[in-house]
Structures are given as structure tokens and as C-alpha cells.
mmCIF file of C-alpha atoms in Angstrom:
data_model
loop_
_atom_site.group_PDB
_atom_site.id
_atom_site.type_symbol
_atom_site.label_atom_id
_atom_site.label_comp_id
_atom_site.label_asym_id
_atom_site.label_seq_id
_atom_site.Cartn_x
_atom_site.Cartn_y
_atom_site.Cartn_z
ATOM 1 C CA MET A 132 67.846 -19.478 17.785
ATOM 2 C CA TYR A 133 64.413 -19.594 19.428
ATOM 3 C CA ARG A 134 63.068 -22.266 17.089
ATOM 4 C CA PHE A 135 65.005 -25.236 18.353
ATOM 5 C CA PRO A 136 63.107 -25.589 21.680
ATOM 6 C CA TRP A 137 59.832 -25.871 19.773
ATOM 7 C CA VAL A 138 61.320 -28.678 17.673
ATOM 8 C CA LEU A 139 62.362 -30.481 20.869
ATOM 9 C CA LEU A 140 58.885 -30.073 22.282
ATOM 10 C CA LEU A 141 57.381 -31.545 19.111
ATOM 11 C CA VAL A 142 59.667 -34.545 19.190
ATOM 12 C CA ALA A 143 58.981 -35.038 22.881
ATOM 13 C CA ALA A 144 55.234 -34.835 22.275
ATOM 14 C CA VAL A 145 55.506 -37.435 19.555
ATOM 15 C CA ASN A 146 57.560 -39.751 21.714
ATOM 16 C CA MET A 147 54.916 -39.490 24.402
ATOM 17 C CA ALA A 148 52.145 -40.145 21.899
ATOM 18 C CA VAL A 149 53.665 -43.421 20.727
ATOM 19 C CA ALA A 150 53.979 -44.938 24.165
ATOM 20 C CA ALA A 151 51.054 -47.315 23.951
ATOM 21 C CA GLU A 152 49.306 -48.263 27.175
ATOM 22 C CA PRO A 153 48.681 -52.012 27.586
ATOM 23 C CA LEU A 154 45.161 -53.167 26.759
ATOM 24 C CA ARG A 155 43.186 -54.476 29.707
ATOM 25 C CA PRO A 156 39.655 -55.399 30.768
ATOM 26 C CA GLY A 157 37.707 -52.647 32.566
ATOM 27 C CA PHE A 158 39.840 -49.924 31.054
ATOM 28 C CA TYR A 159 37.000 -47.368 31.366
ATOM 29 C CA SER A 160 35.726 -48.548 34.763
ATOM 30 C CA GLU A 161 36.795 -45.271 36.402
ATOM 31 C CA THR A 162 36.815 -42.777 33.508
ATOM 32 C CA CYS A 163 33.559 -43.897 31.910
ATOM 33 C CA PRO A 164 31.779 -46.613 33.981
ATOM 34 C CA PRO A 165 28.703 -46.873 31.700
ATOM 35 C CA ALA A 166 30.753 -47.219 28.485
ATOM 36 C CA GLU A 167 30.087 -50.900 27.785
ATOM 37 C CA PHE A 168 26.433 -50.604 28.746
ATOM 38 C CA ILE A 169 25.991 -47.660 26.352
ATOM 39 C CA VAL A 170 27.551 -49.574 23.456
ATOM 40 C CA ARG A 171 25.329 -52.595 23.978
ATOM 41 C CA ASP A 172 22.226 -50.472 24.390
ATOM 42 C CA VAL A 173 22.793 -48.727 21.064
ATOM 43 C CA MET A 174 23.526 -52.077 19.415
ATOM 44 C CA LYS A 175 20.255 -53.478 20.726
ATOM 45 C CA LYS A 176 18.355 -50.555 19.234
ATOM 46 C CA ALA A 177 20.192 -50.995 15.923
ATOM 47 C CA MET A 178 19.263 -54.688 15.894
ATOM 48 C CA ILE A 179 15.581 -53.891 16.385
ATOM 49 C CA ARG A 180 15.708 -51.265 13.628
ATOM 50 C CA GLU A 181 17.641 -53.474 11.172
ATOM 51 C CA PRO A 182 18.767 -56.977 12.252
ATOM 52 C CA ARG A 183 21.417 -57.104 9.487
ATOM 53 C CA SER A 184 23.258 -54.196 11.083
ATOM 54 C CA LEU A 185 24.737 -56.504 13.698
ATOM 55 C CA ALA A 186 26.689 -58.467 11.095
ATOM 56 C CA SER A 187 27.639 -55.268 9.318
ATOM 57 C CA VAL A 188 29.072 -53.660 12.462
ATOM 58 C CA MET A 189 30.925 -56.809 13.433
ATOM 59 C CA ARG A 190 32.569 -56.872 10.031
ATOM 60 C CA LEU A 191 33.992 -53.403 10.618
ATOM 61 C CA GLN A 192 36.415 -54.673 13.244
ATOM 62 C CA PHE A 193 37.876 -57.237 10.860
ATOM 63 C CA HIS A 194 38.449 -54.652 8.148
ATOM 64 C CA ASP A 195 39.916 -52.186 10.631
ATOM 65 C CA CYS A 196 42.315 -54.561 12.441
ATOM 66 C CA PHE A 197 43.901 -56.199 9.389
ATOM 67 C CA VAL A 198 45.140 -53.072 7.664
ATOM 68 C CA ASN A 199 48.939 -53.099 7.925
ATOM 69 C CA VAL A 200 51.381 -50.296 7.038
ATOM 70 C CA LEU A 201 55.099 -50.914 7.064
ATOM 71 C CA TYR A 202 57.877 -48.353 7.477
ATOM 72 C CA LYS A 203 56.191 -45.032 7.119
ATOM 73 C CA SER A 204 57.666 -41.619 7.832
ATOM 74 C CA VAL A 205 55.803 -39.073 9.923
ATOM 75 C CA GLN A 206 55.880 -35.410 9.024
ATOM 76 C CA PHE A 207 55.057 -32.782 11.640
ATOM 77 C CA HIS A 208 54.234 -29.125 10.986
ATOM 78 C CA ASP A 209 55.470 -26.637 13.564
ATOM 79 C CA TYR A 210 52.945 -23.824 13.390
ATOM 80 C CA PHE A 211 55.074 -21.670 15.639
ATOM 81 C CA VAL A 212 58.020 -21.453 13.269
ATOM 82 C CA HIS A 213 56.232 -22.341 9.990
ATOM 83 C CA GLU A 214 58.746 -24.991 9.163
ATOM 84 C CA PHE A 215 58.498 -28.740 8.518
ATOM 85 C CA LEU A 216 60.453 -31.268 10.525
ATOM 86 C CA LEU A 217 60.654 -34.671 8.873
ATOM 87 C CA LYS A 218 61.133 -37.347 11.503
ATOM 88 C CA PRO A 219 61.783 -40.853 10.079
ATOM 89 C CA ALA A 220 59.473 -42.857 12.324
ATOM 90 C CA PHE A 221 60.052 -46.326 10.778
ATOM 91 C CA VAL A 222 57.405 -47.860 12.999
ATOM 92 C CA LEU A 223 55.151 -50.723 12.087
ATOM 93 C CA ILE A 224 51.707 -49.154 12.113
ATOM 94 C CA GLN A 225 49.013 -51.758 12.125
ATOM 95 C CA GLY A 226 45.895 -53.063 13.669
ATOM 96 C CA CYS A 227 42.791 -51.983 15.492
ATOM 97 C CA ASP A 228 43.044 -48.209 15.407
ATOM 98 C CA GLY A 229 39.758 -46.950 13.968
ATOM 99 C CA SER A 230 41.408 -45.880 10.720
ATOM 100 C CA LEU A 231 38.616 -47.565 8.791
ATOM 101 C CA LEU A 232 36.121 -45.033 10.112
ATOM 102 C CA LEU A 233 37.860 -41.920 8.753
ATOM 103 C CA ASP A 234 36.118 -40.161 5.864
ATOM 104 C CA ASP A 235 38.144 -38.952 2.889
ATOM 105 C CA THR A 236 39.650 -35.481 3.008
ATOM 106 C CA ALA A 237 41.146 -33.203 0.378
ATOM 107 C CA ASP A 238 44.576 -34.818 0.873
ATOM 108 C CA MET A 239 43.656 -38.330 2.065
ATOM 109 C CA VAL A 240 41.720 -41.176 0.410
ATOM 110 C CA GLY A 241 40.822 -43.470 3.267
ATOM 111 C CA GLU A 242 39.998 -47.133 3.649
ATOM 112 C CA LYS A 243 36.296 -46.775 2.913
ATOM 113 C CA GLN A 244 37.251 -46.492 -0.768
ATOM 114 C CA ALA A 245 39.289 -49.741 -0.752
ATOM 115 C CA LEU A 246 38.259 -52.530 -3.083
ATOM 116 C CA SER A 247 37.068 -54.785 -0.294
ATOM 117 C CA ASN A 248 35.143 -51.994 1.384
ATOM 118 C CA ILE A 249 33.509 -49.697 -1.189
ATOM 119 C CA ASN A 250 29.795 -50.500 -1.797
ATOM 120 C CA SER A 251 30.249 -53.303 0.732
ATOM 121 C CA LEU A 252 30.874 -52.055 4.288
ATOM 122 C CA ARG A 253 27.842 -50.478 5.914
ATOM 123 C CA SER A 254 26.258 -49.401 9.199
ATOM 124 C CA PHE A 255 28.822 -46.690 9.921
ATOM 125 C CA GLU A 256 25.885 -44.682 11.238
ATOM 126 C CA VAL A 257 25.532 -47.160 14.113
ATOM 127 C CA VAL A 258 29.093 -46.353 15.156
ATOM 128 C CA ASP A 259 28.203 -42.649 14.931
ATOM 129 C CA GLU A 260 25.259 -43.229 17.254
ATOM 130 C CA ILE A 261 27.446 -45.095 19.745
ATOM 131 C CA LYS A 262 30.066 -42.359 19.671
ATOM 132 C CA GLU A 263 27.500 -39.603 20.163
ATOM 133 C CA ALA A 264 26.021 -41.404 23.170
ATOM 134 C CA LEU A 265 29.504 -41.925 24.674
ATOM 135 C CA GLU A 266 30.488 -38.305 24.109
ATOM 136 C CA ASP A 267 27.328 -37.172 25.915
ATOM 137 C CA ALA A 268 28.197 -39.382 28.900
ATOM 138 C CA CYS A 269 32.005 -39.190 28.907
ATOM 139 C CA PRO A 270 33.460 -36.575 26.557
ATOM 140 C CA SER A 271 36.765 -37.400 24.825
ATOM 141 C CA THR A 272 37.232 -40.637 26.735
ATOM 142 C CA VAL A 273 36.311 -43.753 24.705
ATOM 143 C CA SER A 274 38.206 -44.284 21.481
ATOM 144 C CA CYS A 275 36.543 -45.202 18.198
ATOM 145 C CA ALA A 276 38.903 -48.160 17.959
ATOM 146 C CA ASP A 277 37.532 -49.530 21.208
ATOM 147 C CA ILE A 278 33.979 -48.892 20.069
ATOM 148 C CA LEU A 279 34.561 -51.217 17.082
ATOM 149 C CA VAL A 280 35.880 -53.962 19.368
ATOM 150 C CA LEU A 281 33.008 -53.563 21.840
ATOM 151 C CA ALA A 282 30.346 -53.392 19.139
ATOM 152 C CA ALA A 283 31.686 -56.494 17.382
ATOM 153 C CA ARG A 284 31.557 -58.434 20.660
ATOM 154 C CA ASP A 285 28.022 -57.222 21.279
ATOM 155 C CA ALA A 286 26.919 -58.062 17.734
ATOM 156 C CA VAL A 287 27.913 -61.687 18.300
ATOM 157 C CA ALA A 288 26.324 -61.900 21.738
ATOM 158 C CA LEU A 289 23.037 -60.290 20.601
ATOM 159 C CA SER A 290 22.852 -62.749 17.734
ATOM 160 C CA GLY A 291 22.972 -65.767 20.014
ATOM 161 C CA GLY A 292 26.726 -66.298 20.042
ATOM 162 C CA PRO A 293 29.256 -66.202 22.871
ATOM 163 C CA ASP A 294 29.891 -63.207 25.094
ATOM 164 C CA TRP A 295 33.314 -62.366 26.473
ATOM 165 C CA GLU A 296 35.368 -59.767 28.301
ATOM 166 C CA VAL A 297 37.313 -57.512 25.929
ATOM 167 C CA ARG A 298 40.573 -55.721 26.484
ATOM 168 C CA LEU A 299 40.419 -51.995 25.916
ATOM 169 C CA GLY A 300 42.597 -48.904 25.827
ATOM 170 C CA ARG A 301 43.280 -48.365 22.146
ATOM 171 C CA LYS A 302 43.994 -45.010 20.599
ATOM 172 C CA ASP A 303 42.544 -43.764 17.291
ATOM 173 C CA SER A 304 44.805 -43.374 14.297
ATOM 174 C CA LEU A 305 45.552 -39.971 12.797
ATOM 175 C CA THR A 306 45.302 -41.119 9.193
ATOM 176 C CA ALA A 307 44.036 -43.829 6.839
ATOM 177 C CA SER A 308 45.007 -45.130 3.423
ATOM 178 C CA GLN A 309 42.989 -46.796 0.679
ATOM 179 C CA GLN A 310 46.190 -48.285 -0.764
ATOM 180 C CA ASP A 311 47.155 -49.855 2.538
ATOM 181 C CA SER A 312 43.775 -51.558 2.739
ATOM 182 C CA ASP A 313 43.928 -52.714 -0.861
ATOM 183 C CA ASN A 314 47.348 -54.217 -0.211
ATOM 184 C CA ILE A 315 46.242 -56.434 2.642
ATOM 185 C CA MET A 316 42.495 -57.263 2.646
ATOM 186 C CA PRO A 317 41.664 -60.631 1.069
ATOM 187 C CA SER A 318 39.402 -61.052 -1.918
ATOM 188 C CA PRO A 319 36.247 -63.224 -1.911
ATOM 189 C CA ARG A 320 38.160 -65.217 -4.533
ATOM 190 C CA ALA A 321 40.929 -66.022 -2.095
ATOM 191 C CA ASP A 322 41.871 -69.670 -1.544
ATOM 192 C CA ALA A 323 42.819 -71.297 1.747
ATOM 193 C CA THR A 324 46.553 -71.085 1.117
ATOM 194 C CA SER A 325 46.511 -67.319 0.605
ATOM 195 C CA LEU A 326 44.280 -66.870 3.651
ATOM 196 C CA ILE A 327 46.588 -68.994 5.783
ATOM 197 C CA ASN A 328 49.575 -66.954 4.690
ATOM 198 C CA LEU A 329 47.763 -63.697 5.338
ATOM 199 C CA PHE A 330 46.704 -64.685 8.852
ATOM 200 C CA ALA A 331 50.193 -65.918 9.622
ATOM 201 C CA GLN A 332 51.479 -62.387 9.064
ATOM 202 C CA PHE A 333 49.483 -61.392 12.116
ATOM 203 C CA ASN A 334 50.535 -64.452 14.170
ATOM 204 C CA LEU A 335 47.099 -65.946 13.694
ATOM 205 C CA SER A 336 46.996 -69.710 13.312
ATOM 206 C CA VAL A 337 45.101 -71.952 10.832
ATOM 207 C CA LYS A 338 42.638 -72.635 13.638
ATOM 208 C CA ASP A 339 42.175 -68.884 14.211
ATOM 209 C CA LEU A 340 41.548 -68.434 10.484
ATOM 210 C CA VAL A 341 38.756 -71.032 10.366
ATOM 211 C CA ALA A 342 37.226 -69.913 13.631
ATOM 212 C CA LEU A 343 37.217 -66.229 12.673
ATOM 213 C CA SER A 344 35.771 -67.106 9.265
ATOM 214 C CA GLY A 345 32.811 -68.227 11.319
ATOM 215 C CA SER A 346 31.896 -64.570 11.622
ATOM 216 C CA HIS A 347 30.069 -65.309 8.369
ATOM 217 C CA SER A 348 27.581 -67.198 10.494
ATOM 218 C CA ILE A 349 25.577 -63.975 10.371
ATOM 219 C CA GLY A 350 24.993 -61.518 7.571
ATOM 220 C CA LYS A 351 24.755 -61.346 3.819
ATOM 221 C CA ALA A 352 27.076 -60.835 0.830
ATOM 222 C CA ARG A 353 26.600 -59.431 -2.652
ATOM 223 C CA CYS A 354 26.186 -61.272 -5.941
ATOM 224 C CA PHE A 355 29.254 -59.291 -7.023
ATOM 225 C CA SER A 356 31.345 -61.567 -4.810
ATOM 226 C CA ILE A 357 30.226 -64.825 -6.389
ATOM 227 C CA MET A 358 29.552 -64.184 -10.080
ATOM 228 C CA PHE A 359 32.891 -65.730 -11.034
ATOM 229 C CA ARG A 360 32.097 -68.830 -8.937
ATOM 230 C CA LEU A 361 28.834 -69.322 -10.728
ATOM 231 C CA TYR A 362 29.856 -68.689 -14.299
ATOM 232 C CA ASN A 363 33.655 -68.582 -14.748
ATOM 233 C CA GLN A 364 35.560 -70.243 -11.923
ATOM 234 C CA SER A 365 39.301 -69.948 -12.548
ATOM 235 C CA GLY A 366 38.589 -68.761 -16.089
ATOM 236 C CA SER A 367 36.986 -72.109 -17.013
ATOM 237 C CA GLY A 368 33.689 -70.672 -18.183
ATOM 238 C CA LYS A 369 32.067 -73.122 -15.767
ATOM 239 C CA PRO A 370 30.809 -72.966 -12.166
ATOM 240 C CA ASP A 371 32.865 -73.963 -9.171
ATOM 241 C CA PRO A 372 32.545 -77.757 -8.900
ATOM 242 C CA ALA A 373 32.664 -77.483 -5.093
ATOM 243 C CA ILE A 374 29.192 -75.940 -5.019
ATOM 244 C CA GLU A 375 26.475 -78.446 -4.180
ATOM 245 C CA PRO A 376 24.188 -78.713 -7.271
ATOM 246 C CA GLU A 377 20.894 -77.772 -5.604
ATOM 247 C CA PHE A 378 22.554 -74.865 -3.830
ATOM 248 C CA ARG A 379 24.074 -73.742 -7.089
ATOM 249 C CA GLU A 380 20.613 -73.627 -8.654
ATOM 250 C CA LYS A 381 19.467 -71.333 -5.818
ATOM 251 C CA LEU A 382 22.463 -69.105 -6.342
ATOM 252 C CA ASN A 383 21.802 -69.006 -10.087
ATOM 253 C CA GLN A 384 18.275 -67.800 -9.393
ATOM 254 C CA LEU A 385 19.514 -65.184 -6.940
ATOM 255 C CA CYS A 386 22.390 -64.024 -9.126
ATOM 256 C CA PRO A 387 21.675 -64.652 -12.815
ATOM 257 C CA LEU A 388 23.920 -63.169 -15.458
ATOM 258 C CA GLY A 389 23.076 -59.497 -15.900
ATOM 259 C CA VAL A 390 21.671 -59.155 -12.347
ATOM 260 C CA ASP A 391 22.276 -56.038 -10.244
ATOM 261 C CA GLU A 392 25.360 -57.318 -8.501
ATOM 262 C CA ASN A 393 24.463 -55.430 -5.308
ATOM 263 C CA VAL A 394 21.700 -57.960 -4.694
ATOM 264 C CA THR A 395 22.522 -59.859 -1.513
ATOM 265 C CA GLY A 396 22.199 -63.431 -0.307
ATOM 266 C CA PRO A 397 22.680 -65.055 3.127
ATOM 267 C CA LEU A 398 26.111 -66.285 4.046
ATOM 268 C CA ASP A 399 24.628 -69.375 5.656
ATOM 269 C CA ALA A 400 21.217 -70.947 6.283
ATOM 270 C CA THR A 401 20.692 -69.010 9.539
ATOM 271 C CA PRO A 402 21.952 -65.483 8.717
ATOM 272 C CA ARG A 403 20.455 -63.852 11.817
ATOM 273 C CA VAL A 404 21.699 -66.402 14.336
ATOM 274 C CA PHE A 405 25.342 -66.775 15.365
ATOM 275 C CA ASP A 406 25.802 -70.554 15.424
ATOM 276 C CA ASN A 407 27.790 -73.288 13.755
ATOM 277 C CA GLN A 408 25.418 -73.674 10.805
ATOM 278 C CA PHE A 409 28.021 -71.929 8.673
ATOM 279 C CA PHE A 410 30.392 -74.848 9.052
ATOM 280 C CA LYS A 411 27.665 -77.405 8.445
ATOM 281 C CA ASP A 412 26.942 -75.585 5.181
ATOM 282 C CA LEU A 413 30.626 -75.732 4.180
ATOM 283 C CA VAL A 414 30.678 -79.516 4.765
ATOM 284 C CA GLY A 415 27.596 -79.764 2.503
ATOM 285 C CA GLY A 416 29.144 -77.649 -0.265
ATOM 286 C CA ARG A 417 26.811 -74.707 0.473
ATOM 287 C CA GLY A 418 29.369 -71.982 1.238
ATOM 288 C CA PHE A 419 28.334 -68.676 -0.342
ATOM 289 C CA LEU A 420 31.842 -67.232 -0.882
ATOM 290 C CA ASN A 421 34.727 -68.989 -2.540
ATOM 291 C CA SER A 422 36.953 -67.859 0.335
ATOM 292 C CA ASP A 423 34.609 -69.714 2.707
ATOM 293 C CA GLN A 424 34.084 -72.944 0.769
ATOM 294 C CA THR A 425 37.850 -73.231 0.224
ATOM 295 C CA LEU A 426 38.187 -73.852 3.957
ATOM 296 C CA PHE A 427 36.554 -77.258 3.423
ATOM 297 C CA THR A 428 38.216 -78.150 0.153
ATOM 298 C CA SER A 429 41.663 -77.473 1.603
ATOM 299 C CA ARG A 430 43.210 -80.343 3.600
ATOM 300 C CA ARG A 431 44.912 -77.888 5.979
ATOM 301 C CA THR A 432 41.676 -76.203 7.086
ATOM 302 C CA ARG A 433 39.163 -79.012 6.578
ATOM 303 C CA PRO A 434 39.746 -80.719 9.973
ATOM 304 C CA TYR A 435 38.768 -77.548 11.852
ATOM 305 C CA VAL A 436 35.661 -77.066 9.674
ATOM 306 C CA ARG A 437 34.585 -80.624 10.548
ATOM 307 C CA VAL A 438 35.167 -80.128 14.292
ATOM 308 C CA PHE A 439 33.267 -76.810 14.381
ATOM 309 C CA SER A 440 30.388 -78.231 12.309
ATOM 310 C CA LYS A 441 29.864 -80.914 14.974
ATOM 311 C CA ASP A 442 30.715 -79.007 18.156
ATOM 312 C CA GLN A 443 29.300 -75.496 18.492
ATOM 313 C CA ASP A 444 30.862 -74.970 21.901
ATOM 314 C CA GLU A 445 34.306 -75.703 20.461
ATOM 315 C CA PHE A 446 33.629 -73.181 17.703
ATOM 316 C CA PHE A 447 32.521 -70.521 20.144
ATOM 317 C CA LYS A 448 35.627 -71.065 22.305
ATOM 318 C CA ALA A 449 37.959 -70.854 19.310
ATOM 319 C CA PHE A 450 36.124 -67.808 17.931
ATOM 320 C CA VAL A 451 36.517 -65.874 21.215
ATOM 321 C CA GLU A 452 40.215 -66.766 21.330
ATOM 322 C CA GLY A 453 40.668 -65.558 17.774
ATOM 323 C CA MET A 454 38.773 -62.315 18.381
ATOM 324 C CA LEU A 455 40.896 -61.534 21.414
ATOM 325 C CA LYS A 456 44.092 -62.150 19.444
ATOM 326 C CA MET A 457 42.885 -60.074 16.512
ATOM 327 C CA GLY A 458 41.823 -57.289 18.837
ATOM 328 C CA GLU A 459 45.380 -56.942 20.046
ATOM 329 C CA LEU A 460 46.832 -56.293 16.591
ATOM 330 C CA GLN A 461 48.383 -52.968 17.445
ATOM 331 C CA VAL A 462 51.741 -51.405 18.095
ATOM 332 C CA GLU A 463 53.005 -48.044 19.340
ATOM 333 C CA GLN A 464 52.004 -45.179 17.109
ATOM 334 C CA PRO A 465 50.738 -41.609 17.376
ATOM 335 C CA GLY A 466 47.081 -41.615 18.371
ATOM 336 C CA GLU A 467 44.211 -39.751 20.007
ATOM 337 C CA ILE A 468 40.641 -40.134 21.231
ATOM 338 C CA ARG A 469 38.514 -38.775 18.379
ATOM 339 C CA THR A 470 35.404 -36.886 19.335
ATOM 340 C CA ASN A 471 33.913 -37.742 15.912
ATOM 341 C CA CYS A 472 34.913 -41.144 14.518
ATOM 342 C CA ARG A 473 34.812 -39.858 10.940
ATOM 343 C CA VAL A 474 37.438 -37.101 11.330
ATOM 344 C CA VAL A 475 40.716 -36.505 13.155
ATOM 345 C CA ASN A 476 40.472 -33.953 15.945
ATOM 346 C CA GLY A 477 41.670 -30.434 15.213
ATOM 347 C CA ARG A 478 45.199 -29.920 16.528
ATOM 348 C CA PRO A 479 48.225 -27.607 16.200
ATOM 349 C CA VAL A 480 50.283 -30.445 14.774
ATOM 350 C CA ASP A 481 49.363 -32.038 11.431
ATOM 351 C CA VAL A 482 50.417 -35.654 11.085
ATOM 352 C CA LEU A 483 50.741 -36.990 7.541
ATOM 353 C CA MET A 484 51.853 -40.401 6.362
ATOM 354 C CA SER A 485 53.946 -40.588 3.215
ATOM 355 C CA TYR A 486 56.231 -43.056 1.500
#
């Protein structure tokens, strides 16, 4: 008879947890005034230490925000009565929630092990450094999800790209799933049609797709991602005909058959500078990834590639608009402010996701 009130409290706590607060600029202006300065300061130090880390950190936001989980159930453990209450949540859990940052546990294989992430995503230690600095200044205040959004913005600005005001106030997820990431993240083999369809699921337009693909203006990618383009495009046993011949020779030298496929090459001709060179390279048939070059070979995306290749300001404007839209991919769900971005905080209620 004394158990029922605890169940009610648990349900009430959950209902409170899922009431998402609207994102807004200056979210930490009162609770942690130096938050944005701290993030940029750590990013500057990371850039000096290893310039490539800027592109690596920026990429984390993309891989965090796109993971999409439909119709999960949430199971809560009542430690007071040692019983389980299964509450069918049936909420759409998606978006920028820091789930990417969670390390695996004994009962959870997270997104770091997903096909598009393993042996590919890097610079998690930069996020750790940012979080440590923020915890020193403002304990349990700034979410890891917001850190990713701030750090991605700063990576672009510090590389010579646009700067913009970001909307903050996200909570950190309580779980992560390799399978969920595998089910949604695009392959480097993806063509424009599949990318358009994917972005449309998130209410992102064709223009958003092309502009956000411009994130490949900085950084590198592995030979692993292009071996099929060089030697067996579409099972033909031949290279991708869209690759400009001289550029293909360079790629063959970088990534010959039998090479260590973790060898990396630049995604465009100016891999440390955020500019519109990426789009100029696509027009010239010098896109590194198939999923990039297809943006020029497809008639639906080609017009935007041409515009951005000629007008850097237009690219910057469209990129900022796309980043703001992507950054708001979130819905109401249980969340918290992690004190360590790699692990969920200790709590008297376990939250597990299961089909």
C-alpha cells in the first residue's frame, strides 16, 4: 500500500524531465557568464596543438544531431520498492543531445562504435578539456550537448569561416545506441538522392544539404572511404568517371591498393581554411568523397554547388542557416547536465531504452 506514492513520484519526475525548455541565445548569461569564452579559449589551444582538431570537433555535432530513435519505451527502476515500472514513452527521441559522447558500458554499446564513427571520429579529448574547464567555473551547469554546438561554431570561426550566435539550453541524453547511429548516418558511398531523402527527414532542404556539406571545407578523410571510388565504383572494377584524371592520379598515389586504409587525405585543396574552395573542387571533379562529388553530378544539387563555388558570402550565409536548423533537432525527452560527457550521472533512477 505504501509503494504507489513512490510510483507516482517517479512518473511525475519523468514528466518534469521531458518538458524541454526552448533554446535561446545567451542561455548561460546568468548561470555561467564565461561559458562561451571558455569554450572558444579551449578550442584555440586545441587548434595550436593540432590544427586538424577543429574539423574533428566540428564533425562531432553532425554525428550527434542526426541520430534518430523512433518509438522507444522507457523503463524506470524504483529503488525504494525494488520493482520495475514500464512506462510506454512513445516519444520521438532525436537530435543534439550529446549521446555521441557516451562511452560504452556493460549493458550499452554506444554511438562511438557505429560504422560511420569507429576509427573515424576523433578529438573527444578536446570536449573533455572543455567540460573540465566549464565544471571548474560553473559546476553542473553547461550541457555536453551545448558544448558540441558551441565548439562546432568556434571551429568554423577559428578556421576563417563565419561566426554566429547559437541557441542553447539542451539537455544531455541518458543513453546511446550503436544501432540507432548505424540506421541513420550516411555512408561515404551515398549518392545525392539518398542524402536529399535523409535530410528531408529532419526538415532540412536541398540547399541545407549542400551548404552543410561545406563543412568538408576543413579536415581530412581516410583512404578507407574512397577505395571503392578508385578501383571498383558501383562494382564496375573501374574508377569513378566523375573524378578528374589528374586528381585521380594523386588519389591513386595516396591510396594505392593494399595501403593502410587509415591513411588520410585532405577533403579539399585548403583543408585548414574554412572557405568555398570545397565547392570549386567539386565543380572541377576533385571531390574526395563520393558523397561530396555526387552533389555536383546530381541535377538537383548542382545549382547550389555552382552558386557557392562563385559566392563565398552566399555559402557562409546558407551554412549558418543550416547549422542553426540542425542545432535545433531535438524534442522533449528525459535529460540531464552531465558532469562528465562520457558517462551518465549517478542517480537513483536507471533509465534504459529498449525495443
